[in-house]
Amino acid sequence: ISPRENMELILKICKDFIQYFGDVEEKNLLFTGKTGLGKTFLSSCIANELLKQGKTVLYQTASVMLDTIIGYRFGKPNISSDIYDHLLNVDLLIIDDLGTECVNNMKFTELFNIINTRLLNQKNITKTIISTNLSLQNLYNTYDERIVSRIIGDYNICYFFGEDIRFKKICD
């Protein structure tokens, strides 16, 4: 299919995600694809619609989120003890740019805890959107098998492909 037809399918998935947000059966979203294809923009659009509905939303890049958690764990000043509670219980957590952070075992553990706990909390209707430039194979090669298994099992995987929109705007 063409990139446009693909985006129309992804848009339908996203509209269903918003419409059925309160449904326990509605899966989380994984946006995967190269840079400049609209993953972050679409995540922000979903966040905006859910905010209009009175839902709570937390948007954070993976690197900042994980660095903040590690800082909290090590008692770094100026990091609220509420950070972990917010990450686990906000209605919609958007983790942007997964795969751009420096990875280590501690970050793997924290990422697993967030993803797993939020999946277990789905009865409380918490959802997650993850965006990444990594393919599923690269996710598997980079992260713990337990993390990727949960993503494959509990997320609608949306593959973005086409030309970088930012470059296209400059060239047109």
PDB file of N, CA and C in Angstrom, residues 13-60:
ATOM      1  N   ILE A  13      -6.959   3.651  13.319  1.00  0.00           N
ATOM      2  CA  ILE A  13      -6.561   3.014  14.576  1.00  0.00           C
ATOM      3  C   ILE A  13      -6.521   4.051  15.700  1.00  0.00           C
ATOM      4  N   CYS A  14      -5.991   5.228  15.399  1.00  0.00           N
ATOM      5  CA  CYS A  14      -5.876   6.284  16.412  1.00  0.00           C
ATOM      6  C   CYS A  14      -7.239   6.837  16.805  1.00  0.00           C
ATOM      7  N   LYS A  15      -8.125   7.005  15.841  1.00  0.00           N
ATOM      8  CA  LYS A  15      -9.479   7.473  16.159  1.00  0.00           C
ATOM      9  C   LYS A  15     -10.210   6.448  17.022  1.00  0.00           C
ATOM     10  N   ASP A  16     -10.035   5.175  16.720  1.00  0.00           N
ATOM     11  CA  ASP A  16     -10.633   4.117  17.552  1.00  0.00           C
ATOM     12  C   ASP A  16     -10.022   4.139  18.956  1.00  0.00           C
ATOM     13  N   PHE A  17      -8.716   4.365  19.045  1.00  0.00           N
ATOM     14  CA  PHE A  17      -8.033   4.443  20.333  1.00  0.00           C
ATOM     15  C   PHE A  17      -8.661   5.533  21.200  1.00  0.00           C
ATOM     16  N   ILE A  18      -8.917   6.691  20.592  1.00  0.00           N
ATOM     17  CA  ILE A  18      -9.537   7.801  21.320  1.00  0.00           C
ATOM     18  C   ILE A  18     -10.980   7.458  21.683  1.00  0.00           C
ATOM     19  N   GLN A  19     -11.731   6.967  20.718  1.00  0.00           N
ATOM     20  CA  GLN A  19     -13.149   6.677  20.943  1.00  0.00           C
ATOM     21  C   GLN A  19     -13.352   5.608  22.012  1.00  0.00           C
ATOM     22  N   TYR A  20     -12.523   4.582  21.995  1.00  0.00           N
ATOM     23  CA  TYR A  20     -12.685   3.453  22.916  1.00  0.00           C
ATOM     24  C   TYR A  20     -11.657   3.466  24.035  1.00  0.00           C
ATOM     25  N   PHE A  21     -11.143   4.638  24.350  1.00  0.00           N
ATOM     26  CA  PHE A  21     -10.083   4.769  25.345  1.00  0.00           C
ATOM     27  C   PHE A  21     -10.455   4.112  26.675  1.00  0.00           C
ATOM     28  N   GLY A  22     -11.680   4.233  27.082  1.00  0.00           N
ATOM     29  CA  GLY A  22     -12.123   3.679  28.349  1.00  0.00           C
ATOM     30  C   GLY A  22     -12.395   2.195  28.329  1.00  0.00           C
ATOM     31  N   ASP A  23     -12.250   1.562  27.184  1.00  0.00           N
ATOM     32  CA  ASP A  23     -12.505   0.129  27.043  1.00  0.00           C
ATOM     33  C   ASP A  23     -11.243  -0.651  27.426  1.00  0.00           C
ATOM     34  N   VAL A  24     -11.391  -1.574  28.342  1.00  0.00           N
ATOM     35  CA  VAL A  24     -10.255  -2.386  28.799  1.00  0.00           C
ATOM     36  C   VAL A  24      -9.638  -3.171  27.644  1.00  0.00           C
ATOM     37  N   GLU A  25     -10.447  -3.519  26.667  1.00  0.00           N
ATOM     38  CA  GLU A  25      -9.967  -4.325  25.534  1.00  0.00           C
ATOM     39  C   GLU A  25      -9.158  -3.511  24.518  1.00  0.00           C
ATOM     40  N   GLU A  26      -9.271  -2.182  24.562  1.00  0.00           N
ATOM     41  CA  GLU A  26      -8.532  -1.343  23.609  1.00  0.00           C
ATOM     42  C   GLU A  26      -7.043  -1.414  23.924  1.00  0.00           C
ATOM     43  N   LYS A  27      -6.255  -1.780  22.915  1.00  0.00           N
ATOM     44  CA  LYS A  27      -4.811  -1.945  23.113  1.00  0.00           C
ATOM     45  C   LYS A  27      -4.099  -0.596  23.145  1.00  0.00           C
ATOM     46  N   ASN A  28      -2.889  -0.622  23.669  1.00  0.00           N
ATOM     47  CA  ASN A  28      -1.983   0.521  23.636  1.00  0.00           C
ATOM     48  C   ASN A  28      -1.486   0.685  22.205  1.00  0.00           C
ATOM     49  N   LEU A  29      -0.668   1.711  21.962  1.00  0.00           N
ATOM     50  CA  LEU A  29      -0.160   1.962  20.613  1.00  0.00           C
ATOM     51  C   LEU A  29       1.364   2.004  20.598  1.00  0.00           C
ATOM     52  N   LEU A  30       1.942   1.368  19.591  1.00  0.00           N
ATOM     53  CA  LEU A  30       3.369   1.500  19.298  1.00  0.00           C
ATOM     54  C   LEU A  30       3.474   2.095  17.909  1.00  0.00           C
ATOM     55  N   PHE A  31       4.101   3.262  17.821  1.00  0.00           N
ATOM     56  CA  PHE A  31       4.373   3.899  16.532  1.00  0.00           C
ATOM     57  C   PHE A  31       5.836   3.649  16.205  1.00  0.00           C
ATOM     58  N   THR A  32       6.093   2.983  15.095  1.00  0.00           N
ATOM     59  CA  THR A  32       7.467   2.683  14.707  1.00  0.00           C
ATOM     60  C   THR A  32       7.703   3.101  13.262  1.00  0.00           C
ATOM     61  N   GLY A  33       8.866   3.669  13.015  1.00  0.00           N
ATOM     62  CA  GLY A  33       9.221   4.104  11.669  1.00  0.00           C
ATOM     63  C   GLY A  33      10.343   5.128  11.728  1.00  0.00           C
ATOM     64  N   LYS A  34      10.824   5.471  10.567  1.00  0.00           N
ATOM     65  CA  LYS A  34      11.940   6.407  10.480  1.00  0.00           C
ATOM     66  C   LYS A  34      11.530   7.805  10.934  1.00  0.00           C
ATOM     67  N   THR A  35      12.521   8.660  11.063  1.00  0.00           N
ATOM     68  CA  THR A  35      12.323  10.043  11.496  1.00  0.00           C
ATOM     69  C   THR A  35      11.498  10.825  10.483  1.00  0.00           C
ATOM     70  N   GLY A  36      10.676  11.746  11.015  1.00  0.00           N
ATOM     71  CA  GLY A  36       9.977  12.697  10.157  1.00  0.00           C
ATOM     72  C   GLY A  36       8.724  12.173   9.488  1.00  0.00           C
ATOM     73  N   LEU A  37       8.119  11.135  10.039  1.00  0.00           N
ATOM     74  CA  LEU A  37       6.942  10.549   9.400  1.00  0.00           C
ATOM     75  C   LEU A  37       5.637  10.843  10.142  1.00  0.00           C
ATOM     76  N   GLY A  38       5.725  11.581  11.262  1.00  0.00           N
ATOM     77  CA  GLY A  38       4.515  12.011  11.944  1.00  0.00           C
ATOM     78  C   GLY A  38       4.170  11.280  13.228  1.00  0.00           C
ATOM     79  N   LYS A  39       5.071  10.475  13.748  1.00  0.00           N
ATOM     80  CA  LYS A  39       4.776   9.707  14.963  1.00  0.00           C
ATOM     81  C   LYS A  39       4.527  10.621  16.164  1.00  0.00           C
ATOM     82  N   THR A  40       5.422  11.562  16.381  1.00  0.00           N
ATOM     83  CA  THR A  40       5.281  12.484  17.511  1.00  0.00           C
ATOM     84  C   THR A  40       4.079  13.394  17.316  1.00  0.00           C
ATOM     85  N   PHE A  41       3.884  13.874  16.111  1.00  0.00           N
ATOM     86  CA  PHE A  41       2.739  14.741  15.819  1.00  0.00           C
ATOM     87  C   PHE A  41       1.431  14.010  16.115  1.00  0.00           C
ATOM     88  N   LEU A  42       1.310  12.789  15.660  1.00  0.00           N
ATOM     89  CA  LEU A  42       0.084  12.022  15.878  1.00  0.00           C
ATOM     90  C   LEU A  42      -0.119  11.730  17.371  1.00  0.00           C
ATOM     91  N   SER A  43       0.952  11.433  18.086  1.00  0.00           N
ATOM     92  CA  SER A  43       0.862  11.237  19.537  1.00  0.00           C
ATOM     93  C   SER A  43       0.320  12.491  20.215  1.00  0.00           C
ATOM     94  N   SER A  44       0.811  13.654  19.790  1.00  0.00           N
ATOM     95  CA  SER A  44       0.356  14.921  20.359  1.00  0.00           C
ATOM     96  C   SER A  44      -1.113  15.187  20.038  1.00  0.00           C
ATOM     97  N   CYS A  45      -1.538  14.831  18.849  1.00  0.00           N
ATOM     98  CA  CYS A  45      -2.954  14.991  18.470  1.00  0.00           C
ATOM     99  C   CYS A  45      -3.851  14.129  19.360  1.00  0.00           C
ATOM    100  N   ILE A  46      -3.439  12.903  19.599  1.00  0.00           N
ATOM    101  CA  ILE A  46      -4.203  12.008  20.475  1.00  0.00           C
ATOM    102  C   ILE A  46      -4.249  12.593  21.884  1.00  0.00           C
ATOM    103  N   ALA A  47      -3.110  13.059  22.380  1.00  0.00           N
ATOM    104  CA  ALA A  47      -3.055  13.661  23.713  1.00  0.00           C
ATOM    105  C   ALA A  47      -4.024  14.832  23.807  1.00  0.00           C
ATOM    106  N   ASN A  48      -4.030  15.677  22.801  1.00  0.00           N
ATOM    107  CA  ASN A  48      -4.910  16.845  22.788  1.00  0.00           C
ATOM    108  C   ASN A  48      -6.382  16.432  22.862  1.00  0.00           C
ATOM    109  N   GLU A  49      -6.770  15.443  22.087  1.00  0.00           N
ATOM    110  CA  GLU A  49      -8.163  14.983  22.099  1.00  0.00           C
ATOM    111  C   GLU A  49      -8.553  14.403  23.452  1.00  0.00           C
ATOM    112  N   LEU A  50      -7.647  13.651  24.068  1.00  0.00           N
ATOM    113  CA  LEU A  50      -7.951  13.060  25.367  1.00  0.00           C
ATOM    114  C   LEU A  50      -7.971  14.104  26.476  1.00  0.00           C
ATOM    115  N   LEU A  51      -7.126  15.125  26.373  1.00  0.00           N
ATOM    116  CA  LEU A  51      -7.173  16.227  27.331  1.00  0.00           C
ATOM    117  C   LEU A  51      -8.524  16.945  27.261  1.00  0.00           C
ATOM    118  N   LYS A  52      -9.048  17.101  26.057  1.00  0.00           N
ATOM    119  CA  LYS A  52     -10.371  17.716  25.881  1.00  0.00           C
ATOM    120  C   LYS A  52     -11.458  16.904  26.570  1.00  0.00           C
ATOM    121  N   GLN A  53     -11.232  15.594  26.692  1.00  0.00           N
ATOM    122  CA  GLN A  53     -12.193  14.704  27.350  1.00  0.00           C
ATOM    123  C   GLN A  53     -11.967  14.636  28.864  1.00  0.00           C
ATOM    124  N   GLY A  54     -11.006  15.403  29.358  1.00  0.00           N
ATOM    125  CA  GLY A  54     -10.741  15.426  30.797  1.00  0.00           C
ATOM    126  C   GLY A  54      -9.790  14.345  31.281  1.00  0.00           C
ATOM    127  N   LYS A  55      -9.125  13.666  30.353  1.00  0.00           N
ATOM    128  CA  LYS A  55      -8.148  12.634  30.737  1.00  0.00           C
ATOM    129  C   LYS A  55      -6.830  13.293  31.126  1.00  0.00           C
ATOM    130  N   THR A  56      -6.051  12.598  31.944  1.00  0.00           N
ATOM    131  CA  THR A  56      -4.721  13.085  32.287  1.00  0.00           C
ATOM    132  C   THR A  56      -3.714  12.479  31.318  1.00  0.00           C
ATOM    133  N   VAL A  57      -2.750  13.291  30.911  1.00  0.00           N
ATOM    134  CA  VAL A  57      -1.762  12.868  29.920  1.00  0.00           C
ATOM    135  C   VAL A  57      -0.387  13.313  30.382  1.00  0.00           C
ATOM    136  N   LEU A  58       0.588  12.423  30.244  1.00  0.00           N
ATOM    137  CA  LEU A  58       1.985  12.757  30.507  1.00  0.00           C
ATOM    138  C   LEU A  58       2.784  12.367  29.271  1.00  0.00           C
ATOM    139  N   TYR A  59       3.455  13.356  28.698  1.00  0.00           N
ATOM    140  CA  TYR A  59       4.283  13.145  27.511  1.00  0.00           C
ATOM    141  C   TYR A  59       5.741  13.348  27.920  1.00  0.00           C
ATOM    142  N   GLN A  60       6.589  12.375  27.577  1.00  0.00           N
ATOM    143  CA  GLN A  60       7.994  12.501  27.905  1.00  0.00           C
ATOM    144  C   GLN A  60       8.825  11.679  26.929  1.00  0.00           C
TER     145      GLN A  60
END
